[in-house]
Amino acid sequence: MPNAATITVSETLALLDGQFASVARGVAEDRYVLWLGSGISFGRVDGLRQVVAKVLEFLRVRIVPGDPACRFARALRAALATAPTTPEEDARIDFTRPVAAWPDANNIVVRLCNNYARLLDVNVQGEPDDFLLWDAVELRATFADPAKPPDVEHLCLAILVLEGACSDIASANWDGLIEGAVSVMTGGQAALSVCARPEDLRNPAPRGRLIKFHGCAVLATQNEADYRHFLVARQSQINAWAAWPENAALRGRLIDLVATKPTLMIGLSAQDANIQALFAQATAQMAWRWPSNPPSFVFSANELGGDQQGLLQNVYRQDMSPGNRQQIVDEARIQAYAKPLLLALVLHLLCSKIRALVDLAPGAVPVADRQSLRDGVIALRDKVAASAAPDPLAFINAFIDLWGRSLHLIRNGSLNHAVGRYQPLTVESIANIGADPGLPASGLRETAVAAGLIGYGASRGDWQVDAPASNAVRDGMFRLHAPSGEVKVFLTSGPISALQLKQDGHVVDADEPILIHGQKLVPAMPRSPRAAPGRTGRRGVREVSLASLLESSATLDELFQRFRMELAI
């Protein structure tokens, strides 16, 4: 089994296709609540090491030399006592030198990371209880800086939300990177409701709800009076969180989510007492049983920590025994950290949706034959996944732009009125795609079959599929390389979007592109009498209708051969 820190997106997809297929299906059906921690923002905002070091240095530089009653010196000693430091380390600490220069600084910071909540509970005389969080950590600049761009994890979470696969998220993070990613993807359109206080639960949630149960730095910065009080960081707050009357509604919603939807925990150690208490209370109301399909509790981790194993012990207390404990732990652990796991979940979800559309497509091609089309979609997915390394951020940004552009063109034939970077394939989860009354007229089912045929042909070696030569719309959505040469390919839902592509000058005869329609072709107008007679030697635009091919094909072989003949490559 690959290590969670080194596993590739392709290897993670293999896990989602195999051992954790039911988890991937559960995400696609919007069954899971995603519980998120600081691991998803690692590298974008300060981690615990930076926070701890910042707090210590903040106190140190404010010490008044020679003042035995200095309140900052007392606070720094109290902070070091939470590590705790040894007498030998105390003897080597020099408050006149920067913390980074202390001989034992690294060891002290590491121990304080495990006691960060107690560190932030240290009181500085004459200052508010949250002084260290608000001023020393510089919460607003550190966690609410709008200039910090979202990372791979936040962009992937935004896709899951917009695709209807992630309607419930619970996060212990203060930063605004997830909601920032959603805003960028939608062009600022409302899609995600952020809840950092109970009253926020009353707000509409168009695509999903993000419950930030430890508060939100962005909202606290924008509205300090209403949201600063809900920032949870200190040990005393964590211990009292479950008893705060003002948290009752938020706590109740979280307990309900734990009891009614399976849990997928990413980047969250679950070490805080209030998190453990939530899961214990939910289990007391309605327990999850083991085994279950999909698994009720899953963690993104290389090895489960003591707090995560303790959580499993609490929620499976009726079913866990010495004989099955290791099996339960193994089934609850996906050995992939946030970046590869979320990238793989996005690709798996989109692939699963396209395969579902293949199954829903009209025509006489039997179910058994459609499996080859479904496999063709997987072949395309795996080719895309292989290009995720070595720069996952560049990969997901390029993917979002190409996917968004392609879906806009398929539906509208134009980018003139495109809003946001991303276009969802469907706003419904995979379980509800077939119930969309607009699906038959959308051409998406037939377009999905085209994707399956392209992938099927590539897996047979009939052609090679590559990204377009540039981001210019005229260069197509992708290229096909065959023995006869290279050709640009466009997909369209039907004649209206195809006509728009031509009118805007993106599809021109001189390029001899292929234009694949989901719906039937509109009969061409009669030729002008002034047109040149006879053949000109140029093929121009080649147009193919999947609706017509599906209507006249009884088997996969018949469908593929007709498709290949129409492509003329």
XYZ file of C-alpha atoms in Angstrom:
569
model
C 0.000 0.000 0.000
C 1.462 3.407 -0.970
C 2.169 5.887 1.799
C -0.481 8.590 2.254
C 2.148 11.287 1.735
C 3.522 9.890 -1.538
C 0.519 8.201 -3.149
C -0.318 9.495 -6.623
C -3.728 10.559 -7.885
C -3.766 7.498 -10.160
C -3.014 5.200 -7.226
C -5.714 6.898 -5.170
C -8.204 6.358 -7.999
C -7.304 2.666 -7.894
C -8.306 2.657 -4.209
C -11.602 4.362 -5.045
C -12.249 1.866 -7.835
C -11.414 -1.062 -5.570
C -11.275 -1.287 -1.786
C -13.062 2.030 -1.234
C -15.485 1.928 -4.166
C -18.460 2.217 -1.823
C -16.941 5.367 -0.291
C -16.524 6.941 -3.729
C -20.090 6.008 -4.606
C -21.299 7.418 -1.300
C -19.596 10.750 -1.997
C -21.075 10.852 -5.505
C -24.534 10.289 -3.996
C -23.999 13.083 -1.421
C -24.239 10.641 1.454
C -21.153 11.771 3.366
C -20.547 14.730 5.621
C -17.008 15.973 5.108
C -15.318 16.888 8.400
C -12.297 19.071 7.688
C -9.313 20.223 9.710
C -6.126 22.207 9.329
C -4.586 19.537 7.096
C -6.540 20.830 4.090
C -4.980 24.294 4.426
C -1.427 23.184 5.147
C 0.927 25.483 3.270
C -1.717 28.163 2.673
C -2.127 29.433 6.244
C 0.176 29.117 9.216
C 0.293 25.670 10.757
C 0.533 25.005 14.477
C 4.335 25.293 14.481
C 4.200 28.790 13.043
C 1.311 29.794 15.319
C 3.064 28.569 18.459
C 6.357 30.223 17.557
C 4.538 33.463 16.722
C 2.794 33.513 20.117
C 6.029 32.930 22.027
C 7.888 35.628 20.118
C 4.959 38.036 20.463
C 5.188 37.745 24.252
C 8.983 37.811 24.358
C 9.466 41.061 22.424
C 7.043 42.860 24.764
C 8.906 41.993 27.947
C 10.141 45.054 29.827
C 13.767 44.304 30.837
C 14.416 44.644 34.536
C 10.726 44.658 35.484
C 10.134 41.657 37.777
C 6.352 42.217 37.536
C 6.244 42.445 33.738
C 2.920 40.954 32.643
C 4.363 39.670 29.360
C 7.218 37.890 31.127
C 4.700 36.215 33.439
C 2.565 35.211 30.476
C 5.583 33.783 28.610
C 6.584 31.694 31.631
C 3.004 30.445 31.899
C 3.055 29.594 28.192
C 6.289 27.613 28.525
C 4.829 25.771 31.511
C 2.129 24.324 29.217
C 4.828 22.543 27.178
C 6.106 21.837 29.867
C 9.780 22.740 29.756
C 12.364 20.869 31.811
C 14.650 22.549 34.377
C 17.540 22.019 31.962
C 15.665 23.736 29.152
C 14.648 26.584 31.459
C 18.305 27.164 32.256
C 19.112 27.544 28.545
C 16.224 29.923 27.734
C 17.268 33.561 27.276
C 14.393 36.035 26.987
C 16.739 38.601 25.439
C 17.249 36.425 22.375
C 14.641 35.541 19.685
C 12.754 32.319 20.320
C 14.171 30.836 17.119
C 17.670 31.179 18.617
C 16.893 29.198 21.786
C 18.828 25.906 21.809
C 15.685 23.892 22.593
C 13.212 25.950 20.567
C 12.228 23.125 18.211
C 11.491 20.625 20.978
C 9.519 23.198 22.968
C 7.440 24.238 19.945
C 6.656 20.608 19.072
C 5.381 19.929 22.594
C 3.331 23.116 22.582
C 1.703 22.062 19.305
C 0.150 19.194 21.243
C -1.039 21.692 23.842
C -1.908 24.613 21.588
C -5.338 25.136 23.177
C -3.795 25.442 26.634
C -1.173 27.809 25.259
C -3.861 30.101 23.836
C -5.658 29.992 27.188
C -2.745 31.793 28.864
C -3.977 35.134 30.155
C -2.098 38.389 29.769
C -2.999 40.720 32.631
C -5.322 43.513 31.555
C -6.087 42.002 28.135
C -9.184 40.168 26.789
C -9.335 36.393 27.161
C -8.746 35.910 23.426
C -5.816 38.353 23.305
C -3.278 35.764 22.183
C -5.520 34.516 19.388
C -6.687 37.908 18.153
C -3.417 39.848 18.503
C -0.509 37.425 18.920
C -1.620 34.968 16.238
C -2.775 37.949 14.150
C -5.889 36.009 13.289
C -7.196 38.518 10.776
C -3.997 38.720 8.736
C -3.144 35.042 9.145
C -6.514 33.436 8.455
C -8.671 36.104 6.768
C -6.306 37.534 4.162
C -8.337 37.761 0.916
C -5.118 37.811 -1.097
C -4.329 34.191 -0.226
C -5.442 32.050 -3.176
C -7.165 28.704 -2.583
C -5.079 25.568 -2.873
C -5.807 22.239 -4.555
C -7.943 21.021 -1.647
C -10.207 24.073 -1.599
C -10.723 24.064 -5.375
C -11.615 20.359 -5.297
C -14.048 20.897 -2.429
C -15.660 23.710 -4.423
C -16.158 21.332 -7.364
C -17.736 18.713 -5.106
C -20.116 21.345 -3.736
C -21.093 22.659 -7.172
C -21.615 19.132 -8.504
C -24.133 18.391 -5.729
C -21.907 15.824 -4.023
C -21.060 17.749 -0.867
C -24.067 19.540 0.590
C -22.852 19.253 4.202
C -19.368 20.232 5.391
C -18.203 20.653 8.984
C -14.886 22.416 9.496
C -12.727 23.293 12.500
C -10.790 25.799 10.364
C -10.999 29.567 10.710
C -9.789 30.444 7.212
C -12.072 31.371 4.325
C -10.344 29.393 1.581
C -13.209 27.005 0.788
C -15.802 29.726 0.400
C -13.225 31.779 -1.504
C -12.729 28.908 -3.943
C -16.482 28.542 -4.455
C -16.814 32.280 -5.120
C -14.032 32.217 -7.718
C -15.591 29.202 -9.439
C -19.067 30.732 -9.627
C -18.092 34.310 -10.337
C -19.399 35.394 -6.959
C -22.811 33.759 -7.301
C -24.271 32.415 -4.049
C -23.659 28.695 -3.745
C -22.380 27.960 -0.239
C -23.882 29.077 3.065
C -21.264 29.641 5.793
C -22.480 29.036 9.347
C -20.283 30.220 12.223
C -23.070 30.995 14.702
C -26.496 29.385 15.244
C -28.448 32.148 13.486
C -26.577 31.387 10.272
C -28.367 28.042 10.039
C -31.460 29.990 8.959
C -29.739 31.257 5.826
C -30.527 29.529 2.513
C -27.943 27.056 1.245
C -28.223 26.952 -2.575
C -25.687 24.153 -3.128
C -24.278 23.391 0.297
C -23.717 24.444 3.877
C -20.311 24.881 5.532
C -20.565 24.766 9.324
C -17.444 26.330 10.861
C -18.020 25.166 14.411
C -14.833 26.813 15.736
C -15.741 30.142 14.152
C -14.723 32.047 11.048
C -11.874 34.550 10.814
C -13.363 36.179 7.724
C -16.749 36.809 9.325
C -15.119 37.903 12.594
C -13.057 40.423 10.644
C -16.090 41.716 8.761
C -18.402 41.754 11.778
C -16.385 41.605 14.991
C -19.334 42.323 17.275
C -21.334 39.292 16.144
C -18.641 36.745 15.271
C -15.508 37.283 17.392
C -17.191 35.629 20.377
C -17.681 32.421 18.361
C -13.979 31.909 17.620
C -12.976 28.767 19.519
C -9.288 28.179 20.242
C -8.672 28.060 23.992
C -8.891 24.911 26.087
C -11.469 26.493 28.374
C -13.661 27.226 25.322
C -13.297 23.705 23.938
C -14.211 22.195 27.285
C -17.236 24.472 27.724
C -18.367 24.470 24.070
C -20.938 21.728 24.543
C -22.501 23.564 27.494
C -22.842 27.005 25.911
C -26.582 27.723 25.507
C -25.894 29.862 22.439
C -24.331 26.832 20.712
C -27.339 24.570 21.196
C -28.745 24.891 17.663
C -25.342 24.508 15.993
C -24.495 21.568 18.225
C -27.857 19.986 17.486
C -27.336 20.272 13.735
C -23.898 18.667 13.956
C -25.170 15.834 16.124
C -27.946 15.239 13.610
C -25.421 15.092 10.759
C -23.224 12.601 12.611
C -26.245 10.418 13.347
C -27.799 10.514 9.883
C -24.938 10.757 7.364
C -21.648 8.822 7.231
C -18.471 10.722 8.097
C -15.431 11.327 5.885
C -12.744 13.097 7.921
C -9.936 14.864 6.033
C -7.059 16.736 7.675
C -8.702 16.527 11.102
C -7.116 14.703 14.041
C -10.360 14.783 16.092
C -8.303 15.508 19.208
C -10.539 18.270 20.582
C -12.841 17.221 23.385
C -15.877 18.926 21.863
C -15.511 16.925 18.625
C -15.242 13.655 20.539
C -18.294 14.630 22.598
C -20.356 15.391 19.484
C -19.758 11.948 18.048
C -20.448 10.266 21.395
C -23.745 12.169 21.768
C -24.811 11.310 18.230
C -24.046 7.645 18.817
C -26.142 7.692 21.972
C -29.091 8.955 19.919
C -28.732 6.617 16.937
C -25.705 4.384 16.620
C -24.026 3.296 13.396
C -23.402 -0.431 13.117
C -20.388 -2.227 11.719
C -20.051 -3.450 9.042
C -21.976 -1.059 6.808
C -22.006 -0.155 3.136
C -20.729 2.480 2.586
C -18.496 2.605 5.677
C -19.946 4.881 8.350
C -16.633 6.460 9.390
C -13.640 6.991 7.113
C -10.418 8.938 7.716
C -7.858 10.307 5.287
C -4.691 9.174 7.069
C -1.623 7.017 6.801
C -2.169 5.643 10.286
C -5.070 6.434 12.584
C -4.041 8.461 15.619
C -5.135 7.698 19.144
C -7.992 10.217 19.024
C -9.291 8.815 15.736
C -9.146 5.257 17.066
C -10.847 6.423 20.233
C -13.633 7.922 18.153
C -14.113 4.586 16.384
C -14.192 2.835 19.753
C -16.954 5.186 20.908
C -19.141 4.984 17.814
C -18.765 1.238 17.258
C -18.802 0.254 20.900
C -21.492 -2.402 20.321
C -19.617 -4.050 17.488
C -15.891 -3.533 18.121
C -13.989 -6.357 19.797
C -10.331 -7.356 20.128
C -10.893 -9.793 17.266
C -12.143 -7.249 14.717
C -10.561 -4.008 15.937
C -7.764 -4.017 13.363
C -10.178 -4.823 10.539
C -12.393 -1.897 11.536
C -9.372 0.430 11.674
C -8.140 -0.732 8.246
C -11.555 -0.286 6.638
C -11.808 3.238 8.098
C -8.450 4.419 6.747
C -7.864 5.669 3.211
C -4.102 6.006 2.954
C -4.128 9.233 0.958
C -3.860 12.740 2.332
C -6.097 15.605 1.284
C -4.513 16.616 -2.044
C -4.484 13.247 -3.827
C -7.720 12.101 -2.185
C -9.760 15.170 -3.136
C -8.302 15.277 -6.649
C -9.177 11.604 -7.079
C -12.679 12.130 -5.680
C -13.309 14.947 -8.181
C -12.140 12.886 -11.166
C -13.994 9.814 -9.929
C -17.198 11.808 -9.431
C -17.145 13.420 -12.870
C -16.314 10.090 -14.502
C -19.151 8.394 -12.595
C -21.608 11.066 -13.718
C -20.595 10.672 -17.363
C -20.926 6.892 -17.068
C -24.378 7.315 -15.532
C -25.366 9.529 -18.475
C -24.150 6.801 -20.853
C -26.543 4.367 -19.176
C -29.390 6.893 -19.490
C -28.774 7.589 -23.171
C -31.556 6.536 -25.578
C -31.073 3.887 -28.236
C -31.043 0.128 -28.649
C -27.401 -0.508 -27.673
C -27.748 -3.138 -24.921
C -26.598 -2.690 -21.345
C -23.784 -5.238 -21.732
C -22.361 -3.341 -24.712
C -22.522 -0.040 -22.868
C -19.989 -1.346 -20.385
C -17.302 -0.806 -23.017
C -18.426 2.815 -23.317
C -18.280 3.169 -19.546
C -14.764 1.700 -19.615
C -13.866 4.193 -22.337
C -14.770 7.041 -19.993
C -12.514 5.518 -17.320
C -9.684 5.341 -19.855
C -10.013 9.092 -20.459
C -10.185 9.748 -16.722
C -7.025 7.762 -16.069
C -5.166 9.606 -18.820
C -6.141 12.911 -17.232
C -5.155 11.696 -13.742
C -1.697 10.670 -14.936
C -0.898 14.314 -15.679
C -1.621 15.542 -12.125
C 2.040 15.237 -11.121
C 4.365 16.985 -10.527
C 2.308 20.167 -9.950
C -1.203 19.365 -8.632
C -2.151 23.052 -8.337
C -1.257 23.815 -11.950
C -3.093 20.655 -12.959
C -6.369 21.457 -11.172
C -6.331 25.073 -12.356
C -5.824 23.968 -15.971
C -8.495 21.292 -15.557
C -11.028 23.751 -14.118
C -10.487 26.222 -16.946
C -10.651 23.594 -19.707
C -13.658 21.829 -18.168
C -15.517 25.089 -17.551
C -14.801 26.352 -21.049
C -15.866 23.060 -22.623
C -19.163 22.842 -20.723
C -19.995 26.463 -21.594
C -19.363 25.728 -25.278
C -21.266 22.437 -25.229
C -24.324 24.122 -23.751
C -24.162 27.572 -25.343
C -21.590 27.529 -28.125
C -20.144 30.750 -26.714
C -18.158 32.125 -23.796
C -19.613 35.625 -24.103
C -21.937 35.243 -21.133
C -19.907 32.753 -19.108
C -19.978 33.446 -15.362
C -17.229 32.006 -13.172
C -14.503 29.563 -14.024
C -16.426 26.343 -13.539
C -19.511 24.752 -15.046
C -20.980 21.731 -13.215
C -21.867 18.733 -15.319
C -25.062 18.450 -13.261
C -26.062 20.286 -10.106
C -27.671 17.094 -8.786
C -25.842 14.264 -7.081
C -25.402 11.165 -9.200
C -28.423 9.532 -7.554
C -30.731 12.253 -8.892
C -29.428 12.832 -12.419
C -32.151 10.739 -14.038
C -34.885 12.750 -12.323
C -33.908 16.007 -14.072
C -36.817 16.829 -16.422
C -34.521 18.878 -18.646
C -32.071 16.029 -19.250
C -33.595 14.586 -22.458
C -33.410 17.960 -24.217
C -29.924 18.816 -22.946
C -27.952 16.525 -25.257
C -25.734 15.557 -22.293
C -26.632 11.860 -22.451
C -25.570 11.648 -26.069
C -22.471 13.767 -25.432
C -21.503 11.302 -22.672
C -21.764 8.485 -25.227
C -19.413 10.463 -27.482
C -16.909 10.630 -24.607
C -17.250 6.869 -24.136
C -16.672 6.237 -27.846
C -13.613 8.516 -27.893
C -12.171 6.687 -24.881
C -13.071 3.297 -26.327
C -11.286 4.137 -29.568
C -8.234 5.363 -27.663
C -8.093 2.135 -25.613
C -8.203 0.139 -28.892
C -5.363 2.176 -30.345
C -7.460 3.773 -33.094
C -6.426 7.250 -32.033
C -4.740 9.245 -29.301
C -6.481 11.952 -27.304
C -4.633 15.136 -26.341
C -5.464 18.521 -24.865
C -6.015 21.405 -27.299
C -2.941 23.152 -28.629
C -3.897 26.358 -26.800
C -6.695 27.973 -24.803
C -8.085 29.604 -27.938
C -11.613 28.327 -28.584
C -10.729 27.793 -32.250
C -8.271 25.075 -31.189
C -11.145 22.864 -30.051
C -11.907 21.041 -26.824
C -9.374 18.289 -27.519
C -7.370 16.802 -30.365
C -7.441 13.357 -31.911
C -4.245 11.910 -33.408
C -4.814 9.065 -35.872
C -2.681 7.517 -38.641
C -4.393 9.903 -41.058
C -3.290 12.947 -39.056
C -4.426 15.326 -36.310
C -7.851 16.902 -35.997
C -9.507 19.395 -33.630
C -12.731 18.209 -32.017
C -15.686 20.161 -30.630
C -18.606 18.748 -28.674
C -21.980 20.500 -28.716
C -25.326 19.724 -27.141
C -27.142 20.442 -30.370
C -27.638 22.656 -33.431
C -28.099 25.964 -31.574
C -24.743 25.784 -29.765
C -23.110 24.489 -32.966
C -24.500 27.428 -34.935
C -23.178 29.850 -32.300
C -19.701 28.303 -32.541
C -19.755 28.895 -36.294
C -21.159 32.412 -36.088
C -18.488 33.419 -33.568
C -15.785 32.162 -35.945
C -14.555 29.328 -33.721
C -15.484 26.500 -36.095
C -14.335 27.228 -39.646
C -14.064 25.092 -42.769
C -10.387 25.899 -43.252
C -9.466 24.056 -40.027
C -11.430 20.937 -41.069
C -12.495 20.267 -37.464
C -14.902 17.612 -36.218
C -18.129 18.856 -34.638
C -19.900 16.167 -32.577
C -23.534 16.963 -31.840
C -25.449 15.382 -29.007
C -28.787 16.000 -30.715
C -29.801 15.533 -34.338
C -28.414 17.736 -37.072
C -30.533 20.464 -38.609
C -30.835 19.899 -42.399
C -28.535 22.209 -44.307
C -29.983 25.060 -46.310
C -29.919 24.646 -50.147
C -26.639 25.621 -51.765
C -26.378 29.086 -53.238
C -26.580 29.018 -57.067
C -23.467 31.174 -57.061
C -21.444 28.438 -55.270
C -18.645 26.811 -57.226
C -19.883 23.643 -58.990
C -18.389 20.204 -58.338
C -15.874 19.145 -55.660
C -13.414 21.646 -54.238
C -11.036 19.109 -52.669
C -11.705 20.440 -49.167
C -13.731 18.557 -46.601
C -14.571 21.477 -44.337
C -16.313 20.871 -41.013
C -17.258 17.237 -40.350
C -20.458 17.038 -38.300
C -21.624 13.932 -36.465
C -24.922 13.392 -34.649
C -24.805 10.964 -31.723
C -28.598 10.996 -31.459
C -28.870 9.715 -35.037
C -26.149 7.106 -34.558
C -27.757 5.793 -31.372
C -31.143 5.654 -33.076
C -29.823 3.502 -35.923
C -27.349 1.230 -34.058
C -28.290 -2.020 -32.331
C -24.855 -3.009 -30.964
C -21.678 -1.343 -29.755
C -19.741 -2.611 -32.771
C -22.289 -1.090 -35.131
C -22.318 2.195 -33.202
C -18.517 2.450 -33.091
C -17.985 1.603 -36.762
C -20.540 4.209 -37.843
C -19.004 6.758 -35.493
C -15.542 6.057 -36.876
C -16.772 6.366 -40.450
C -18.430 9.684 -39.686
C -15.203 11.007 -38.137
C -13.350 9.936 -41.300
C -10.011 9.584 -39.522
